[in-house]
Short mmCIF file of C-alpha atoms in Angstrom, two decimals:
data_model
loop_
_atom_site.label_atom_id
_atom_site.label_comp_id
_atom_site.label_asym_id
_atom_site.label_seq_id
_atom_site.Cartn_x
_atom_site.Cartn_y
_atom_site.Cartn_z
CA MET A 832 -35.19 -139.14 -18.68
CA ASN A 833 -35.68 -141.87 -22.17
CA ASN A 834 -33.11 -144.07 -21.21
CA ASN A 835 -34.12 -146.86 -23.59
CA ASN A 836 -30.95 -147.64 -25.54
CA ASN A 837 -28.98 -148.17 -22.22
CA SER A 838 -30.91 -150.87 -20.41
CA ASP A 839 -27.87 -153.40 -21.19
CA PHE A 840 -25.20 -150.89 -19.33
CA SER A 841 -27.70 -150.31 -16.64
CA SER A 842 -26.02 -151.26 -14.41
CA VAL A 843 -22.26 -148.93 -15.41
CA TYR A 844 -25.04 -146.11 -14.83
CA SER A 845 -26.26 -147.16 -11.78
CA GLU A 846 -22.64 -147.42 -10.55
CA VAL A 847 -22.04 -143.48 -11.84
CA MET A 848 -24.40 -142.02 -10.37
CA LYS A 849 -24.05 -143.89 -7.41
CA HIS A 850 -20.96 -142.33 -6.94
CA TYR A 851 -21.42 -139.24 -7.61
CA SER A 852 -24.54 -138.41 -5.68
CA GLU A 853 -24.86 -140.18 -2.24
CA GLU A 854 -20.15 -141.49 -2.09
CA GLN A 855 -19.81 -137.89 -3.15
CA ALA A 856 -22.34 -135.85 -1.42
CA GLY A 857 -20.39 -135.52 1.80
CA GLU A 858 -17.03 -134.26 0.69
CA SER A 859 -16.50 -131.28 0.87
CA LEU A 860 -14.02 -128.28 -0.95
CA ILE A 861 -13.27 -131.23 -3.68
CA SER A 862 -10.66 -129.12 -5.84
CA ASN A 863 -11.58 -127.47 -8.53
CA SER A 864 -9.58 -130.07 -10.65
CA CYS A 865 -8.01 -133.22 -10.35
CA PHE A 866 -4.94 -132.73 -12.77
CA THR A 867 -4.89 -129.58 -13.77
CA ALA A 868 -2.26 -129.23 -15.65
CA SER A 869 -1.77 -125.27 -14.84
CA LYS A 870 -4.19 -122.82 -13.48
CA PRO A 871 -7.15 -121.07 -15.91
CA HIS A 872 -6.14 -117.45 -17.70
CA SER A 873 -6.58 -115.00 -14.87
CA ILE A 874 -9.65 -114.08 -16.58
CA ILE A 875 -11.79 -117.32 -16.14
CA GLN A 876 -10.65 -117.02 -12.60
CA ASN A 877 -11.93 -114.16 -11.56
CA LEU A 878 -15.60 -115.21 -12.76
CA LEU A 879 -15.13 -118.36 -11.46
CA LYS A 880 -16.06 -116.56 -7.64
CA VAL A 881 -19.66 -115.52 -9.36
CA ILE A 882 -20.32 -118.87 -9.19
CA PRO A 883 -21.86 -120.11 -6.03
CA ALA A 884 -19.98 -122.53 -2.89
CA GLU A 885 -21.83 -125.07 -2.88
CA VAL A 886 -21.06 -125.80 -6.59
CA HIS A 887 -17.93 -125.73 -6.33
CA GLU A 888 -18.58 -128.07 -3.39
CA LYS A 889 -20.04 -130.41 -5.47
CA PHE A 890 -17.19 -130.11 -8.83
CA PHE A 891 -15.52 -133.09 -10.00
CA GLY A 892 -14.41 -132.77 -13.19
CA CYS A 893 -10.59 -133.47 -14.02
CA GLY A 894 -9.69 -130.06 -15.91
CA SER A 895 -10.54 -126.53 -17.22
CA PRO A 896 -11.89 -127.13 -21.34
CA VAL A 897 -14.47 -124.17 -21.01
CA PRO A 898 -11.85 -121.29 -23.74
CA LEU A 899 -12.14 -117.57 -23.58
CA GLY A 900 -14.39 -115.62 -26.65
CA ILE A 901 -16.63 -117.85 -27.25
CA LYS A 902 -18.68 -115.05 -27.09
CA ASP A 903 -22.39 -115.04 -28.75
CA LEU A 904 -21.97 -118.51 -28.61
CA THR A 905 -24.70 -122.09 -28.36
CA VAL A 906 -23.21 -124.74 -26.00
CA LEU A 907 -23.29 -127.97 -24.43
CA ASP A 908 -21.55 -129.42 -21.01
CA LEU A 909 -21.62 -132.89 -21.42
CA GLY A 910 -22.41 -134.20 -17.61
CA SER A 911 -22.38 -131.16 -16.52
CA GLY A 912 -22.58 -132.21 -12.51
CA SER A 913 -23.37 -129.27 -10.56
CA GLY A 914 -23.17 -126.61 -12.70
CA ARG A 915 -19.88 -125.07 -12.45
CA ASP A 916 -18.24 -125.00 -16.69
CA VAL A 917 -21.97 -124.45 -17.48
CA PHE A 918 -22.23 -121.07 -15.36
CA LEU A 919 -18.84 -120.28 -16.48
CA ALA A 920 -19.40 -121.25 -20.46
CA SER A 921 -22.87 -118.37 -19.23
CA LEU A 922 -21.14 -115.55 -18.47
CA LEU A 923 -18.52 -115.83 -21.06
CA SER A 924 -21.77 -116.41 -24.09
CA GLY A 925 -23.14 -113.28 -22.27
CA PRO A 926 -26.87 -113.01 -23.39
CA LYS A 927 -27.06 -113.24 -27.13
CA GLY A 928 -25.65 -116.27 -25.70
CA LYS A 929 -26.88 -120.13 -24.04
CA VAL A 930 -25.75 -122.87 -22.38
CA THR A 931 -27.09 -126.38 -22.05
CA GLY A 932 -25.92 -128.20 -19.12
CA VAL A 933 -26.72 -132.09 -19.27
CA ASP A 934 -26.07 -135.17 -17.17
CA MET A 935 -27.95 -138.74 -15.97
CA THR A 936 -27.00 -137.83 -11.88
CA LYS A 937 -30.47 -136.29 -10.54
CA GLU A 938 -29.14 -135.01 -7.22
CA GLN A 939 -26.68 -133.01 -8.90
CA VAL A 940 -28.70 -131.83 -11.35
CA GLU A 941 -31.19 -130.07 -9.17
CA LEU A 942 -28.38 -128.49 -7.23
CA ALA A 943 -27.43 -127.27 -10.64
CA ARG A 944 -30.58 -125.58 -11.29
CA ARG A 945 -31.51 -124.82 -7.63
CA ASN A 946 -28.39 -122.14 -8.15
CA ILE A 947 -29.02 -121.05 -11.45
CA GLU A 948 -31.06 -117.76 -9.23
CA LEU A 949 -28.02 -117.10 -6.85
CA PHE A 950 -26.04 -117.36 -10.03
CA ASN A 951 -27.80 -114.87 -12.46
CA LYS A 952 -27.97 -112.03 -9.02
CA THR A 953 -24.68 -111.94 -8.67
CA ALA A 954 -24.31 -112.09 -11.83
CA GLU A 955 -25.67 -108.48 -12.08
CA GLN A 956 -24.54 -107.67 -9.58
CA CYS A 957 -21.18 -107.80 -10.44
CA ASN A 958 -21.75 -105.50 -14.08
CA LEU A 959 -22.17 -108.82 -15.46
CA LYS A 960 -24.55 -110.24 -18.47
CA PRO A 961 -24.46 -114.00 -18.74
CA SER A 962 -26.41 -116.15 -21.52
CA PRO A 963 -29.70 -117.83 -20.94
CA ILE A 964 -28.83 -121.47 -19.21
CA GLU A 965 -30.58 -125.20 -19.05
CA PHE A 966 -30.00 -128.08 -17.09
CA HIS A 967 -31.37 -131.52 -18.59
CA GLU A 968 -31.61 -135.23 -16.30
CA GLY A 969 -30.67 -137.57 -18.77
CA PHE A 970 -27.60 -139.47 -20.44
CA ILE A 971 -25.19 -137.87 -22.97
CA GLU A 972 -25.18 -141.20 -25.35
CA ASP A 973 -29.09 -139.45 -26.08
CA LEU A 974 -28.70 -136.21 -26.31
CA GLU A 975 -31.72 -136.29 -28.24
CA GLY A 976 -33.48 -137.86 -26.43
CA VAL A 977 -33.50 -134.19 -24.03
CA GLY A 978 -34.29 -132.41 -27.07
CA ILE A 979 -30.27 -131.52 -28.43
CA GLU A 980 -31.49 -131.05 -31.93
CA ASN A 981 -28.74 -132.23 -34.92
CA GLU A 982 -26.33 -128.94 -36.01
CA SER A 983 -27.17 -126.50 -33.57
CA VAL A 984 -24.61 -125.95 -31.52
CA ASP A 985 -21.71 -124.00 -31.61
CA LEU A 986 -19.65 -125.64 -29.23
CA VAL A 987 -20.07 -128.45 -26.76
CA THR A 988 -17.72 -129.18 -24.02
CA SER A 989 -17.06 -131.54 -20.71
CA ASN A 990 -15.26 -132.88 -17.55
CA CYS A 991 -13.27 -135.81 -16.90
CA VAL A 992 -17.00 -137.86 -18.23
CA ILE A 993 -16.70 -139.57 -21.73
CA ASN A 994 -13.95 -141.74 -20.05
CA LEU A 995 -16.77 -142.59 -17.79
CA SER A 996 -19.07 -143.62 -20.77
CA PRO A 997 -19.68 -147.60 -21.25
CA GLN A 998 -20.89 -146.54 -24.74
CA LYS A 999 -17.95 -143.85 -25.42
CA GLU A 1000 -18.00 -143.74 -29.60
CA LYS A 1001 -21.56 -143.54 -29.60
CA VAL A 1002 -21.11 -139.81 -27.03
CA LEU A 1003 -18.98 -139.37 -29.77
CA ARG A 1004 -21.84 -139.65 -32.71
CA GLU A 1005 -24.50 -137.78 -30.51
CA VAL A 1006 -21.83 -135.19 -29.87
CA TYR A 1007 -21.01 -134.88 -34.37
CA ARG A 1008 -24.56 -134.44 -34.79
CA VAL A 1009 -24.85 -131.41 -33.01
CA LEU A 1010 -22.42 -129.58 -33.48
CA LYS A 1011 -23.20 -127.47 -36.97
CA PHE A 1012 -20.11 -127.82 -39.16
CA GLY A 1013 -17.42 -125.35 -38.05
CA GLY A 1014 -18.42 -126.51 -34.25
CA GLU A 1015 -15.54 -127.70 -31.84
CA PHE A 1016 -15.96 -130.13 -28.62
CA ILE A 1017 -13.19 -129.08 -26.22
CA PHE A 1018 -12.69 -131.85 -23.40
CA SER A 1019 -10.50 -132.76 -21.07
CA ASP A 1020 -10.54 -136.57 -20.00
CA ILE A 1021 -8.11 -139.40 -18.19
CA TYR A 1022 -5.95 -141.61 -21.42
CA CYS A 1023 -3.38 -144.19 -20.91
CA ASP A 1024 -0.77 -145.86 -24.30
CA ARG A 1025 -1.91 -149.04 -23.94
CA ARG A 1026 -5.50 -151.33 -24.25
CA LEU A 1027 -6.14 -152.27 -21.20
CA ASN A 1028 -7.08 -156.11 -19.77
CA ASP A 1029 -10.58 -156.81 -18.20
CA GLU A 1030 -8.47 -157.73 -15.06
CA THR A 1031 -6.10 -154.46 -14.43
CA ARG A 1032 -9.41 -152.74 -15.35
CA LYS A 1033 -11.83 -154.07 -12.59
CA LYS A 1034 -8.33 -153.48 -10.38
CA LEU A 1035 -8.42 -150.25 -11.17
CA SER A 1036 -11.95 -149.24 -11.29
CA MET A 1037 -12.29 -150.45 -8.14
CA LEU A 1038 -9.28 -147.25 -7.27
CA GLY A 1039 -11.00 -145.24 -8.58
CA SER A 1040 -14.48 -145.06 -11.26
CA CYS A 1041 -12.52 -142.67 -14.31
CA ILE A 1042 -9.21 -144.64 -14.33
CA GLY A 1043 -11.24 -147.95 -14.34
CA THR A 1044 -12.41 -146.49 -18.35
CA VAL A 1045 -9.81 -145.48 -19.46
CA TYR A 1046 -9.24 -145.01 -23.26
CA TYR A 1047 -6.76 -146.28 -24.49
CA VAL A 1048 -4.93 -142.71 -26.49
CA ASN A 1049 -4.80 -144.03 -30.14
CA ASP A 1050 -8.25 -145.80 -29.92
CA PHE A 1051 -10.12 -142.84 -29.27
CA LEU A 1052 -8.06 -141.15 -32.00
CA ASN A 1053 -8.93 -143.25 -34.84
CA THR A 1054 -12.50 -143.29 -33.55
CA CYS A 1055 -13.67 -140.04 -33.38
CA LYS A 1056 -11.57 -140.38 -37.29
CA ARG A 1057 -14.13 -142.55 -38.60
CA ILE A 1058 -16.92 -140.44 -37.32
CA GLY A 1059 -16.06 -137.54 -38.83
CA PHE A 1060 -13.74 -135.69 -36.81
CA LYS A 1061 -11.01 -135.23 -39.28
CA VAL A 1062 -9.23 -132.61 -37.35
CA ILE A 1063 -8.10 -133.22 -33.84
CA LYS A 1064 -5.93 -130.45 -31.63
CA GLU A 1065 -4.20 -131.63 -28.98
CA LEU A 1066 -4.20 -128.61 -26.14
CA HIS A 1067 -3.10 -129.37 -22.38
CA ARG A 1068 -1.41 -133.58 -21.09
CA VAL A 1069 -0.67 -133.79 -18.10
CA GLU A 1070 1.17 -137.51 -17.43
CA LEU A 1071 0.37 -139.26 -14.44
CA LYS A 1072 2.14 -141.80 -12.48
CA ALA A 1073 1.38 -143.94 -9.21
CA GLY A 1074 1.99 -142.21 -6.41
CA ASN A 1075 3.94 -145.22 -4.54
CA GLU A 1076 5.49 -148.99 -5.16
CA GLU A 1077 2.90 -150.53 -4.63
CA LEU A 1078 0.43 -149.47 -6.89
CA GLN A 1079 3.19 -149.49 -10.16
CA GLN A 1080 3.30 -152.88 -9.03
CA THR A 1081 0.83 -154.65 -8.40
CA ILE A 1082 -1.62 -152.52 -10.58
CA VAL A 1083 -0.24 -149.96 -12.87
CA GLY A 1084 2.86 -151.67 -14.46
CA LYS A 1085 4.71 -149.70 -17.48
CA THR A 1086 0.93 -148.40 -17.83
CA SER A 1087 1.13 -144.16 -19.54
CA PHE A 1088 -1.49 -142.28 -17.96
CA PHE A 1089 -2.49 -138.79 -19.27
CA SER A 1090 -5.17 -135.58 -18.47
CA ILE A 1091 -4.84 -134.50 -21.94
CA THR A 1092 -7.20 -131.54 -23.60
CA PHE A 1093 -8.68 -132.25 -26.86
CA ARG A 1094 -9.73 -130.20 -28.93
CA LEU A 1095 -12.68 -131.57 -32.27
CA PHE A 1096 -13.89 -129.87 -35.48
CA LYS A 1097 -16.12 -130.93 -37.16
CA LEU A 1098 -15.17 -129.06 -41.08
CA ALA A 1099 -16.66 -129.40 -44.26
CA ASN A 1100 -13.51 -129.03 -45.40
CA ALA A 1101 -10.43 -130.92 -44.11
CA GLU A 1102 -8.68 -133.80 -45.07
CA GLU A 1103 -7.06 -137.32 -43.47
CA SER A 1104 -3.83 -135.85 -43.74
CA GLU A 1105 -2.23 -132.28 -43.56
CA GLU A 1106 -1.44 -130.81 -46.89
CA ASN A 1107 0.20 -127.94 -47.73
CA TYR A 1108 -0.85 -125.47 -50.33
CA GLY A 1109 1.13 -122.49 -49.52
CA GLN A 1110 -1.43 -120.65 -47.26
CA PHE A 1111 -0.86 -118.44 -44.07
CA VAL A 1112 -2.80 -117.50 -41.38
CA SER A 1113 -2.53 -113.94 -38.56
CA TYR A 1114 -3.62 -113.82 -35.50
CA LYS A 1115 -5.34 -110.38 -34.85
CA GLY A 1116 -5.16 -109.88 -31.36
CA THR A 1117 -8.86 -110.37 -30.98
CA ILE A 1118 -9.60 -112.79 -28.92
CA SER A 1119 -10.63 -111.85 -24.93
CA GLY A 1120 -7.68 -112.09 -22.56
CA TYR A 1121 -4.38 -113.18 -25.36
CA PRO A 1122 -4.19 -109.55 -26.64
CA LEU A 1123 -0.63 -110.96 -28.22
CA ILE A 1124 -0.36 -114.99 -28.46
CA TYR A 1125 -2.90 -117.39 -29.45
CA LYS A 1126 -2.27 -121.19 -28.58
CA LEU A 1127 -4.33 -123.17 -30.22
CA ASP A 1128 -3.15 -126.61 -29.71
CA ARG A 1129 0.15 -127.46 -27.71
CA ASN A 1130 3.21 -127.24 -30.45
CA LEU A 1131 0.87 -123.90 -32.25
CA THR A 1132 1.06 -120.91 -31.05
CA PHE A 1133 0.66 -117.74 -32.80
CA GLU A 1134 1.60 -114.31 -32.31
CA THR A 1135 -0.74 -111.55 -33.01
CA ASN A 1136 -0.46 -110.24 -37.06
CA LEU A 1137 3.17 -112.54 -37.44
CA PRO A 1138 2.06 -114.84 -41.20
CA VAL A 1139 2.99 -118.31 -40.23
CA ALA A 1140 2.01 -121.10 -42.55
CA VAL A 1141 -0.02 -123.38 -42.15
CA SER A 1142 -1.28 -127.01 -43.54
CA GLY A 1143 -4.82 -126.89 -45.33
CA ASN A 1144 -7.02 -128.33 -42.52
CA VAL A 1145 -5.68 -125.80 -39.91
CA ALA A 1146 -6.21 -123.27 -43.28
CA SER A 1147 -9.70 -124.09 -42.84
CA LEU A 1148 -9.61 -123.86 -39.47
CA LEU A 1149 -9.19 -121.33 -38.45
CA GLU A 1150 -11.73 -120.37 -41.82
CA GLU A 1151 -14.70 -122.13 -40.87
CA SER A 1152 -14.90 -122.20 -37.14
CA TRP A 1153 -15.82 -119.57 -34.69
CA LEU A 1154 -11.94 -118.65 -34.93
CA ALA A 1155 -12.52 -117.69 -38.11
CA LYS A 1156 -13.31 -113.49 -36.70
CA HIS A 1157 -10.39 -113.70 -35.65
CA PHE A 1158 -7.62 -115.28 -38.40
CA ASN A 1159 -6.56 -113.82 -41.25
CA VAL A 1160 -5.79 -117.10 -43.46
CA ILE A 1161 -4.47 -115.90 -46.68
CA GLY A 1162 -3.93 -117.83 -50.15
CA LYS A 1163 -7.09 -121.15 -51.13
CA ARG A 1164 -6.24 -124.31 -51.92
CA GLY A 1165 -5.28 -124.24 -55.79
CA GLU A 1166 -1.68 -125.66 -56.37
CA HIS A 1167 -0.52 -128.20 -53.87
CA TYR A 1168 2.93 -128.76 -52.48
CA GLY A 1169 2.35 -132.56 -50.95
CA GLU A 1170 2.57 -133.24 -47.78
CA PHE A 1171 2.82 -130.14 -45.03
CA ASN A 1172 6.42 -131.02 -42.79
CA THR A 1173 5.30 -130.33 -39.50
CA THR A 1174 5.18 -131.46 -35.65
CA ASN A 1175 2.01 -130.37 -35.22
CA SER A 1176 0.62 -133.85 -34.68
CA VAL A 1177 -1.67 -135.06 -32.29
CA VAL A 1178 1.04 -137.86 -31.33
CA GLY A 1179 3.49 -135.57 -31.88
CA GLU A 1180 7.22 -137.17 -31.04
CA GLN A 1181 8.19 -134.02 -28.56
CA ASN A 1182 6.96 -134.82 -24.60
CA ASP A 1183 6.73 -131.58 -24.53
CA TYR A 1184 3.88 -132.39 -21.85
CA LYS A 1185 4.44 -131.97 -18.26
CA THR A 1186 4.32 -134.74 -15.47
CA GLN A 1187 2.49 -134.33 -12.34
CA ILE A 1188 3.35 -137.87 -9.21
CA VAL A 1189 -0.33 -138.47 -9.02
CA ASN A 1190 -1.24 -141.12 -6.42
CA ILE A 1191 -3.86 -142.70 -8.61
CA ALA A 1192 -6.13 -143.87 -5.46
CA ALA A 1193 -6.38 -141.40 -4.13
CA SER A 1194 -7.70 -139.10 -6.33
CA PRO A 1195 -10.48 -136.68 -5.80
CA CYS A 1196 -12.47 -136.75 -8.56
CA CYS A 1197 -12.72 -140.53 -8.59
CA ASN A 1198 -11.64 -141.68 -5.13
CA LYS A 1199 -13.71 -144.09 -4.31
#
């Protein structure tokens, strides 16, 4: 494991590794997610039953980012931990796909590796054909160090991990590097609505590792755009609130926290803004589990065979990405009709997300 570039952050990495190996090791029957907006699709719920019990017991994610319809894709999971999302992606991508997990915690990587044989045996008994699986011990800030090549991955997933990194921009740059053009990074994590001072972060870190390192959502969005992710879609959002008045008054104050699932796309023909070229898109109804309706993000849903007016960026997304075979794009970028009039923005005016009252101090994935 190459950690030469991470020496300045050694204390942070050591704390996270200790937390997710020693301190969490004694916990059993941890919830499948810390803050999940809704239950996973029934297909995913059934596939999760194939995954060994030990993997579920040591899973500390905050959402369910692995999408349906990823057959034959090459998938990379960052901060794979016990391997739950790697095993799940393997079942969805099938024998022609490939799934790799990267985690810096030796104990978690060993746990995941020792469950591969049982997983494959159970899948075979269920007449399922998973894709090949690899688990690597390494830093998500240095994917080159574990052999992930440029433009070699179709889909990158992550589950409540980016937030723990002291080098978040470096992680995002690595993701952009390894993604093919047309590739997607889909992940769940914790965010807040303002920049926090050092004293507040210190207090929050005493409650939970993933809360103390929380990313201000606009800083995150600006970083993504600067790196090259011009098309950013918000899929799910759950607002998190303090579970008691003392926590609200002494630490949290008016700060809002969210568990959000984002979709970032690496596209060749994306623009900085949403522009109107008179293009329409229709969904074919061919993604497994979504025969009638497909939700691209929290504000844009497609009904099978019903043409929908879209911006140039959405048209490019549905022409270049792994979703292309499931959509018909009508029209090209020719005549320009000005800015695309839409509420389908990442930071929309509509508060159409769910609110979940959570005692941050008792969070099962990051509680200390």
